[in-house]
XYZ file of C-alpha atoms in Angstrom:
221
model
C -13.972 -5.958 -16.491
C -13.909 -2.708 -18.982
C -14.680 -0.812 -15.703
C -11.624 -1.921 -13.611
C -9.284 -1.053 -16.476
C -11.476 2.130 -17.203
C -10.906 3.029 -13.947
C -6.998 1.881 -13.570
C -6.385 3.773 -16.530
C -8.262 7.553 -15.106
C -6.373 7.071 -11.947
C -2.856 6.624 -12.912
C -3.314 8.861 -15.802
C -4.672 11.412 -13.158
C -1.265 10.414 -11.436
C 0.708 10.871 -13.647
C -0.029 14.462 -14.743
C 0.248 15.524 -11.022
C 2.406 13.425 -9.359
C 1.377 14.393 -6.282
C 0.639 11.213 -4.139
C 3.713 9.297 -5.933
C 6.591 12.000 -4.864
C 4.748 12.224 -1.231
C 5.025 8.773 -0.761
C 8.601 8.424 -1.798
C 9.801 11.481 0.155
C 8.219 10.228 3.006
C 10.203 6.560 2.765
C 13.229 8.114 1.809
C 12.866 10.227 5.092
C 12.329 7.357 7.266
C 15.269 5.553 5.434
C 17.505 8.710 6.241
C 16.256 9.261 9.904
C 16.984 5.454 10.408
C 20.267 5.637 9.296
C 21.358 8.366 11.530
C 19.712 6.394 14.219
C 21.987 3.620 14.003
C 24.590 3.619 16.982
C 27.641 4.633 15.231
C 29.692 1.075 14.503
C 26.877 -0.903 14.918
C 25.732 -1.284 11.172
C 25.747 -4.915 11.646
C 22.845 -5.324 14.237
C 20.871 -2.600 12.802
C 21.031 -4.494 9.675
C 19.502 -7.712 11.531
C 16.385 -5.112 11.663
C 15.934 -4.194 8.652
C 13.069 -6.410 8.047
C 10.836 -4.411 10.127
C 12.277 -1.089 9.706
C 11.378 -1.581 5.783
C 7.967 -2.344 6.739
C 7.653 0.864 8.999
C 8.528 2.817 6.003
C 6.397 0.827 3.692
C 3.704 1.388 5.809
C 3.327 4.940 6.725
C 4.056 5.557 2.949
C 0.893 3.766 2.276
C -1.309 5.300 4.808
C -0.158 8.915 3.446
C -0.489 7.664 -0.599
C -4.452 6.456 0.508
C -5.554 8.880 2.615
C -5.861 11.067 -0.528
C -7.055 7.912 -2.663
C -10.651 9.463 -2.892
C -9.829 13.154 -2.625
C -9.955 13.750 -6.297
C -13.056 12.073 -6.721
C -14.576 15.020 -4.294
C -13.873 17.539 -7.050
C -16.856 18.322 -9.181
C -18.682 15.832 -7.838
C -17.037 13.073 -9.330
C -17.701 10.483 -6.254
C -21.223 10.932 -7.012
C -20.528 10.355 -10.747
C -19.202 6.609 -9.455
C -21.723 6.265 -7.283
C -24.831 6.575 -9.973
C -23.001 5.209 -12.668
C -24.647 1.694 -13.465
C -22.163 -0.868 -13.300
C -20.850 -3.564 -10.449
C -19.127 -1.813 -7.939
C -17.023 -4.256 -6.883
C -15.705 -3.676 -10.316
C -14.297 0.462 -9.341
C -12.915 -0.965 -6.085
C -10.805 -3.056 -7.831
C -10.347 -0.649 -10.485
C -9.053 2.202 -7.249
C -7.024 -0.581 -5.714
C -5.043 -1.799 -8.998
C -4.108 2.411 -9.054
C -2.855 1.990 -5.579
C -1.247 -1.286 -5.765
C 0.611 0.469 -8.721
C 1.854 3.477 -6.735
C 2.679 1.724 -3.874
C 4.489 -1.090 -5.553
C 7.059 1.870 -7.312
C 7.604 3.012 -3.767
C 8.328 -0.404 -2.351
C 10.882 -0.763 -4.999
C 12.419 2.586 -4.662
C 12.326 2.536 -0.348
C 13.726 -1.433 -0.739
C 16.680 0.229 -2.782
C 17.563 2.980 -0.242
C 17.626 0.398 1.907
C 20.051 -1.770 0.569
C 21.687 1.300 -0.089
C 21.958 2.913 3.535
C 22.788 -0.188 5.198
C 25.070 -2.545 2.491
C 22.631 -5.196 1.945
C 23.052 -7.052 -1.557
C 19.310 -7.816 -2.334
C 19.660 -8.992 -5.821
C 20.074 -12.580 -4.714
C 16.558 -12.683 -2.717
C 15.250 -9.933 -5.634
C 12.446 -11.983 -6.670
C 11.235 -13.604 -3.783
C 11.560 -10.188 -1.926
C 9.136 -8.624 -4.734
C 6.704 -11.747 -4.135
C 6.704 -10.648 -0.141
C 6.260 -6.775 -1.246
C 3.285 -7.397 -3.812
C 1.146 -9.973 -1.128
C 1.909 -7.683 1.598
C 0.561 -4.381 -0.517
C -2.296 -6.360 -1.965
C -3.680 -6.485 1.626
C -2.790 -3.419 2.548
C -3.984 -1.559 -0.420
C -7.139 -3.293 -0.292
C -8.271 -2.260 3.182
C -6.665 0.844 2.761
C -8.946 1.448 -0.471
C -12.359 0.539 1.348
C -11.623 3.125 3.993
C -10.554 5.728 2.091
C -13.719 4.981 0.959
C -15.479 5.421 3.985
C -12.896 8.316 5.396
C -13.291 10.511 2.203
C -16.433 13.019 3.018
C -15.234 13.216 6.919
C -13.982 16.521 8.120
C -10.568 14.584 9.392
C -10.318 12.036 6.710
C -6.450 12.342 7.001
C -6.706 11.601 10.790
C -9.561 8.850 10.760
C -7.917 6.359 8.084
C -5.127 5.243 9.876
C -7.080 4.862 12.730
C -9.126 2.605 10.861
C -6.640 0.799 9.120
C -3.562 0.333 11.876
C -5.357 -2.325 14.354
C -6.814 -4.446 11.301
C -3.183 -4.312 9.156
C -1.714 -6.258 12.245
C -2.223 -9.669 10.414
C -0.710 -8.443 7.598
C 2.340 -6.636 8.427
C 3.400 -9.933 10.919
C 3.156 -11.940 8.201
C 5.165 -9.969 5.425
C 7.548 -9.070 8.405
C 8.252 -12.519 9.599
C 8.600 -13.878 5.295
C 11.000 -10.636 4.974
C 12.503 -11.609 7.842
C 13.102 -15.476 6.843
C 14.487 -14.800 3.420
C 16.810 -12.288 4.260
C 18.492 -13.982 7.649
C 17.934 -17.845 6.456
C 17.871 -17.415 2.708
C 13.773 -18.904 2.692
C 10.562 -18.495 2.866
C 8.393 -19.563 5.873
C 5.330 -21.161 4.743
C 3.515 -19.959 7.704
C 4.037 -16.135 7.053
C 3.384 -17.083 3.552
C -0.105 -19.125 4.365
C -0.978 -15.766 6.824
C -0.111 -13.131 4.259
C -2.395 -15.053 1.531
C -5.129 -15.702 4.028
C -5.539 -12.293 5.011
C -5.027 -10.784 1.396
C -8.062 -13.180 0.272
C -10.433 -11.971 3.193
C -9.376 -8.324 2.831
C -10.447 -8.638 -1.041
C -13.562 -10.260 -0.548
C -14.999 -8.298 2.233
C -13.541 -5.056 0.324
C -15.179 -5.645 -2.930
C -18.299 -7.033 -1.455
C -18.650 -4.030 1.026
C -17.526 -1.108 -1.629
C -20.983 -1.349 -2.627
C -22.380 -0.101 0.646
C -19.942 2.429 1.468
C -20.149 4.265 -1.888
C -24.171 4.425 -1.383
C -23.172 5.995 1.685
């Protein structure tokens, strides 16, 4: 346990003295929230609203991919990746220690992007606040997961940047239908299905195992 919160506490410290992957993934969502807007036919804020649900999750998403793809890149300098890889503890134990970082990161973003949102196309959100959060954290804790485990695998590749989303797009599928259908639910009807719900927790559970399990291997590699 001392070596998840060991390495929780390097990585956001590292964050926070650079910044870096926090401010790119922001900029990016804001982007997306600003090029949407313009997009919407002129008089028509009403039905682009009913999309919103799946627009958010676009932004949410691409934000992640750019936040992990450089997950691993400090690790690269002086060696530091082999520093985790001979140091003798559980694994499993720095994968969660990585994810919790990235969870953190991409949880400010979510709240930030969610507020532009709102913002850019009048929705009040502070009603569904709290079960909207819920949706954002199970949806990330998949996401952040696999994203983790193959910026893991992507790190010492020549196109790291290039080969992570192609890993991680097809097998986020599950995920993203299931945090877009429960975004979709609460903000149109007001609840929650139970069957995004049951699909988002599913997935979340298998991505964790298999990613803490499988960290193992990669790092070796």
């Amino acid at each position: 346990m001392s070596v998840f919160w060991t390495v929780l506490w390097k990585d956001l410290l590292t964050e926070w003295r650079s910044r870096d992957r926090l401010v790119a993934m922001l900029v990016f969502a804001l982007l997306v929230v600003v090029v949407l807007y313009f997009a919407a036919p002129p008089g028509q804020a009403g039905s682009a609203r009913e999309h919103v649900p799946g627009l958010l999750w676009v932004a949410y998403v691409f934000a992640i991919v750019l936040g992990l793809s450089r997950s691993f890149g400090m690790e690269l300098e002086n060696e530091a990746l082999s520093g985790l890889a001979l140091a003798p503890v559980d694994r499993g134990w720095i994968f969660l220690g990585k994810a919790g970082a990235n969870l953190t990161l991409v949880l400010i973003m979510q709240a930030v992007a969610a507020f532009a949102f709102a913002l850019a196309f009048g929705l009040n959100l502070w009603p569904v606040a709290l079960p909207l959060a819920g949706i954002a954290f199970l949806g990330a804790v998949g996401l952040c997961s696999l994203g983790t485990l193959f910026s893991a695998m992507a790190v010492r590749t020549s196109n790291r940047e290039m080969i992570l989303p192609l890993l991680m797009l097809p097998l986020m599928v599950p995920v993203l239908l299931g945090a877009v259908q429960a975004t979709r639910g609460l903000l149109a009807e007001g609840e929650l299905p139970f069957s995004a719900l049951q699909l988002l927790l599913v997935t979340d559970g298998v991505f964790l195992i298999v990613s803490f399990l499988g960290f193992e291997y990669v790092l070796d590699e």
